[in-house]
CSV table of N, CA and C in Angstrom, one decimal:
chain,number,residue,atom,x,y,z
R,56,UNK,N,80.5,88.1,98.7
R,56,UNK,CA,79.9,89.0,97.7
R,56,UNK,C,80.0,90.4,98.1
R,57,UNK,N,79.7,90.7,99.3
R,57,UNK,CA,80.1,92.2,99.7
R,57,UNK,C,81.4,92.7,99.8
R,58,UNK,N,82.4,91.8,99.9
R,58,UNK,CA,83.4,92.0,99.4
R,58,UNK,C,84.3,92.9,98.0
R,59,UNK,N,83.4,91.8,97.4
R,59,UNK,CA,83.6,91.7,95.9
R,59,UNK,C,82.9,93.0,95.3
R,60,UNK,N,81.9,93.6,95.9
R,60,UNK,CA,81.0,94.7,95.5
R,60,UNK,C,82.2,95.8,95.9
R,61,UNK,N,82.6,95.7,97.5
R,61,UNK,CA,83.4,97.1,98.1
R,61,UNK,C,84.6,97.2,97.1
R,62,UNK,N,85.4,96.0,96.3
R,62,UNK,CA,86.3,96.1,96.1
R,62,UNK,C,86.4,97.0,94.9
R,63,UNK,N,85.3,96.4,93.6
R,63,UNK,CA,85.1,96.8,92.4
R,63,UNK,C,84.9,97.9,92.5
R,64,UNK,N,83.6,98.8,93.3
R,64,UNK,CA,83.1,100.3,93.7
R,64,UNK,C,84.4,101.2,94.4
R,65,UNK,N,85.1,100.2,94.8
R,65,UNK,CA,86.3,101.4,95.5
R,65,UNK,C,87.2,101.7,94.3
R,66,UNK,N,87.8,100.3,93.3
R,66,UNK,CA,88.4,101.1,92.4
R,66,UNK,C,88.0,102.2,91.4
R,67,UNK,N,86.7,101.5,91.2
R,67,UNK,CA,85.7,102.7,90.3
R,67,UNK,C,86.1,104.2,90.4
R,68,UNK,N,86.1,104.5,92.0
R,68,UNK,CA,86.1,105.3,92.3
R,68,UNK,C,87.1,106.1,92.8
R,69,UNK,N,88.5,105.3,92.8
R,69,UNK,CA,89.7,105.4,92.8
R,69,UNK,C,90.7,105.4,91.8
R,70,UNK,N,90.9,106.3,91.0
R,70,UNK,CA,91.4,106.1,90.1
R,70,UNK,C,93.0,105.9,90.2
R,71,UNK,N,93.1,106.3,90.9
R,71,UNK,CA,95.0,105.9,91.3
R,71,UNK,C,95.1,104.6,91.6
R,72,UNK,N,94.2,104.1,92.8
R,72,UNK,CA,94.5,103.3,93.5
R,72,UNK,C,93.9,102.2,92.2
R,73,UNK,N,93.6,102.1,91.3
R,73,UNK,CA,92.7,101.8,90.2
R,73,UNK,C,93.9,101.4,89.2
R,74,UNK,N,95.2,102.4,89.2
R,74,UNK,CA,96.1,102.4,88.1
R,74,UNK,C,97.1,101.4,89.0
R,75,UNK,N,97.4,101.5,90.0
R,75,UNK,CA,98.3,100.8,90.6
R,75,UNK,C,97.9,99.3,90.8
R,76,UNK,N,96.6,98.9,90.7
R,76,UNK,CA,96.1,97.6,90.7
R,76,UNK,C,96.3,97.4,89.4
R,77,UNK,N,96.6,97.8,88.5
R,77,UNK,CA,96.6,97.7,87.0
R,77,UNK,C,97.8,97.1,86.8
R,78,UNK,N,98.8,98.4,86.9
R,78,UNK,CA,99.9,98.2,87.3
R,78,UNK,C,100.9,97.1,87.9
R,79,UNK,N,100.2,96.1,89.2
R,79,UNK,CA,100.7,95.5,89.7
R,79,UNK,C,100.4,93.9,88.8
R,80,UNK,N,99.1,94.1,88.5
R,80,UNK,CA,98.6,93.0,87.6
R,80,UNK,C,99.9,92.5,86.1
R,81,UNK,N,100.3,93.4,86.0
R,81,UNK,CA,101.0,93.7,84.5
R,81,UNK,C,102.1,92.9,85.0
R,82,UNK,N,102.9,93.7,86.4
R,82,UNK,CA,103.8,92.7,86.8
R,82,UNK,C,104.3,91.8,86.8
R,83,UNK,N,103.0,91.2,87.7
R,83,UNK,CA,102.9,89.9,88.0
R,83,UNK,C,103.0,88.7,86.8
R,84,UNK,N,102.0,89.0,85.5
R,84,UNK,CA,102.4,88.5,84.4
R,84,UNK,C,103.3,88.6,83.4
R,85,UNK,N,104.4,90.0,84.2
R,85,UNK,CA,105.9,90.1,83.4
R,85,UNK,C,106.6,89.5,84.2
R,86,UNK,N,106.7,88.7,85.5
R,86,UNK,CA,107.7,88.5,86.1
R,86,UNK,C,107.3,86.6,85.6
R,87,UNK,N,106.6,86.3,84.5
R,87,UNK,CA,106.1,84.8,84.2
R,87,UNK,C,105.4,83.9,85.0
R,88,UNK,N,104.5,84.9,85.4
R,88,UNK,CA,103.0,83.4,86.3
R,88,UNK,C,102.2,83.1,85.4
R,89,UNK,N,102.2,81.8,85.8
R,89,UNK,CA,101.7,80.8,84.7
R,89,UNK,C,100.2,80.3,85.1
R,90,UNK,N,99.8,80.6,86.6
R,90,UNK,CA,99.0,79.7,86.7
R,90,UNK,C,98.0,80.6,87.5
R,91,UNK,N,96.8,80.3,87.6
R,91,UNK,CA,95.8,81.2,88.4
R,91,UNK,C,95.5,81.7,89.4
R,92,UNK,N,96.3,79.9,90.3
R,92,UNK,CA,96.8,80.2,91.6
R,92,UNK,C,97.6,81.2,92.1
R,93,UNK,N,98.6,81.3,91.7
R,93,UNK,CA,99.9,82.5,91.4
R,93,UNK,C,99.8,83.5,91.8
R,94,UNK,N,98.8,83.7,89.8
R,94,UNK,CA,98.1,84.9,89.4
R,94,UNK,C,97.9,85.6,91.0
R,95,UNK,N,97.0,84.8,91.6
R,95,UNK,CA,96.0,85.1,92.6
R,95,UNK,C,96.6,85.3,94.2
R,96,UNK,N,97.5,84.5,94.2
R,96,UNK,CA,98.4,84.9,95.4
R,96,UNK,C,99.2,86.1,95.9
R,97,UNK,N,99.4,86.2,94.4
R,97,UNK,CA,100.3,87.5,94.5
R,97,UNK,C,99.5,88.8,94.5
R,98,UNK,N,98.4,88.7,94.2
R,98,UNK,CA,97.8,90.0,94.3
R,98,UNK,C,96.8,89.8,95.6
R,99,UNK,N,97.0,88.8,96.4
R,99,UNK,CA,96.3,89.4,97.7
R,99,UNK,C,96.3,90.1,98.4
R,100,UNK,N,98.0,90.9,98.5
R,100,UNK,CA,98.3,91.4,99.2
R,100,UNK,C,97.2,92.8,98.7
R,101,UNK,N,97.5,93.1,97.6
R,101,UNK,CA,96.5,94.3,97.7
R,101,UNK,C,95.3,94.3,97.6
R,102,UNK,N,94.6,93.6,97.5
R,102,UNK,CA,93.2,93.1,97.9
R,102,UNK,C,92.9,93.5,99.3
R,103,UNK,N,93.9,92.8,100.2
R,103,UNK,CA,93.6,92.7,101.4
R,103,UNK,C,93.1,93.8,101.9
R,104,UNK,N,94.9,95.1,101.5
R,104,UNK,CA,94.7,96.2,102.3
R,104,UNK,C,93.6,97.0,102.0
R,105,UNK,N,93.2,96.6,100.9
R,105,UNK,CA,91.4,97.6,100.3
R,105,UNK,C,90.4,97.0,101.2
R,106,UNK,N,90.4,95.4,101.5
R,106,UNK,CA,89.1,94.9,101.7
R,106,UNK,C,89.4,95.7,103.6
R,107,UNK,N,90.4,95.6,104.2
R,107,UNK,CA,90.5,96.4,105.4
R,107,UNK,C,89.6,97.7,105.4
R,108,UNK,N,89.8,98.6,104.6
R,108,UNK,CA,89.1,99.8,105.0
R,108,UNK,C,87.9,99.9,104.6
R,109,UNK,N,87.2,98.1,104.6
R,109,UNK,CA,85.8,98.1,104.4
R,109,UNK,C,85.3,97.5,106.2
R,110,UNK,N,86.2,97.9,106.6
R,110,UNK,CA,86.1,96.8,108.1
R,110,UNK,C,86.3,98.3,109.0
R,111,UNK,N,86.9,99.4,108.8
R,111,UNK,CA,86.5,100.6,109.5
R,111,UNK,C,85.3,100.9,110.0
């Protein structure tokens, strides 16, 4: 859950880093993922490197 709060509030508040999660999302469903799993794999990577600079 705290996770999920840092992630949401950092894009909020990030607006680049906010377009480029946008951005990467769009990809992902142009390059044809079908499935949720996918969906969701592929975008951990940037998940991750955000949920890190909640661990500073």
């Amino acid at each position: 859950m705290v996770n999920n709060l840092f992630f949401r509030v950092y894009l909020r508040t990030r607006k680049q880093e906010a377009k480029e999660y946008t951005e990467l999302k769009q990809r992902i469903i142009n390059i044809g993922t079908f499935t949720l799993v996918e969906y969701s794999r592929l975008k951990q990577y940037f998940i991750a490197s955000v949920l890190r600079l909640n661990d500073r």
